[in-house]
Amino acid sequence: GDVVMTEDSVDSPPQAIERQPAAYPAKARAKGITGYVVLRLRVGADGAVQDVQVQEATPPGVFEETAVTSVRGWRFEPATYEGRPVTVQVTQTVRFELSG
């Protein structure tokens, strides 16, 4: 079967090369709500995001959907192990902050 490695076990972790900025939810912006979502991603040997799971969200119920939608569209330079691209699980934090 396909082996899924962890960030700690690869020679070089995946690097994001294309990131879609997450859309700030209008209600959160209007209320001045900021926060973050911690996501667990499976990045394939082709650099595509194969799976996204929410690990933690602060505040809960506000930013999860937009964070997951955004990260699904990201592209990565794949992780490598012994010189070959591999599938790997990584943790990614998406922050929602209002500037100004």
Coordinates of C-alpha atoms in Angstrom, one line a residue:
G1 CA 0.0 0.0 0.0
D2 CA 0.9 3.6 -0.1
V3 CA 3.1 4.8 2.8
V4 CA 2.3 8.1 4.3
M5 CA 5.3 9.6 6.1
T6 CA 5.4 12.2 8.9
E7 CA 7.2 15.6 8.7
D8 CA 9.8 14.2 11.1
S9 CA 10.7 11.2 9.0
V10 CA 11.3 12.8 5.6
D11 CA 14.6 14.3 4.4
S12 CA 12.9 17.6 3.3
P13 CA 9.3 18.6 4.2
P14 CA 6.9 19.9 1.6
Q15 CA 7.2 23.6 0.7
A16 CA 4.1 25.6 -0.2
I17 CA 4.6 27.0 -3.7
E18 CA 1.1 28.2 -4.4
R19 CA -1.2 29.4 -1.6
Q20 CA -4.7 30.7 -2.0
P21 CA -5.3 33.3 0.7
A22 CA -8.3 32.3 2.8
A23 CA -11.4 34.5 2.4
Y24 CA -12.1 36.3 5.7
P25 CA -15.7 35.5 6.6
A26 CA -17.8 38.6 6.4
K27 CA -19.5 38.2 9.7
A28 CA -16.2 37.7 11.5
R29 CA -14.7 40.8 9.8
A30 CA -17.8 42.9 10.7
K31 CA -17.5 41.8 14.4
G32 CA -13.7 42.2 14.4
I33 CA -13.2 38.5 15.2
T34 CA -9.7 37.1 14.7
G35 CA -8.4 33.6 15.2
Y36 CA -6.7 30.6 13.7
V37 CA -7.2 27.1 12.5
V38 CA -4.7 24.2 12.8
L39 CA -5.1 21.8 9.9
R40 CA -3.6 18.3 9.3
L41 CA -2.8 17.9 5.7
R42 CA -1.8 14.9 3.6
V43 CA 0.4 16.2 0.8
G44 CA 0.9 13.8 -2.1
A45 CA 4.1 12.9 -3.9
D46 CA 2.7 15.1 -6.7
G47 CA 2.5 18.1 -4.4
A48 CA -1.3 18.2 -4.3
V49 CA -3.3 18.4 -1.0
Q50 CA -5.1 15.0 -0.8
D51 CA -6.8 15.4 2.6
V52 CA -7.5 18.2 5.1
Q53 CA -8.7 17.7 8.7
V54 CA -9.3 20.4 11.3
Q55 CA -7.2 19.7 14.4
E56 CA -8.0 22.8 16.4
A57 CA -9.9 26.1 15.8
T58 CA -10.0 29.3 17.8
P59 CA -12.7 30.5 18.1
P60 CA -14.6 27.3 17.2
G61 CA -17.1 27.5 14.4
V62 CA -15.9 30.6 12.7
F63 CA -13.0 30.0 10.3
E64 CA -12.8 26.2 9.8
E65 CA -14.7 26.0 6.5
T66 CA -12.8 28.9 4.8
A67 CA -9.5 27.6 6.0
V68 CA -10.1 24.0 4.7
T69 CA -11.4 25.4 1.3
S70 CA -8.4 27.6 0.9
V71 CA -5.8 24.9 1.8
R72 CA -7.4 22.4 -0.6
G73 CA -6.2 24.6 -3.4
W74 CA -2.6 25.0 -2.3
R75 CA 0.2 23.3 -4.2
F76 CA 3.4 22.1 -2.7
E77 CA 6.9 21.2 -3.7
P78 CA 6.6 17.6 -2.4
A79 CA 8.5 16.2 0.5
T80 CA 11.4 13.9 -0.3
Y81 CA 12.9 10.8 1.3
E82 CA 16.1 9.3 -0.1
G83 CA 15.8 11.6 -3.1
R84 CA 12.3 10.6 -4.1
P85 CA 9.0 12.5 -3.7
V86 CA 6.8 11.0 -1.0
T87 CA 3.3 11.5 0.5
V88 CA 3.5 13.1 3.9
Q89 CA 1.3 14.3 6.8
V90 CA 1.9 17.9 7.9
T91 CA 0.4 20.4 10.2
Q92 CA -0.4 23.9 8.9
T93 CA -1.8 26.8 10.8
V94 CA -4.0 29.3 9.0
R95 CA -4.3 32.7 10.8
F96 CA -7.1 35.2 10.5
E97 CA -6.0 38.6 11.5
L98 CA -7.4 42.0 10.7
S99 CA -4.9 44.7 9.9
G100 CA -5.4 48.4 10.3

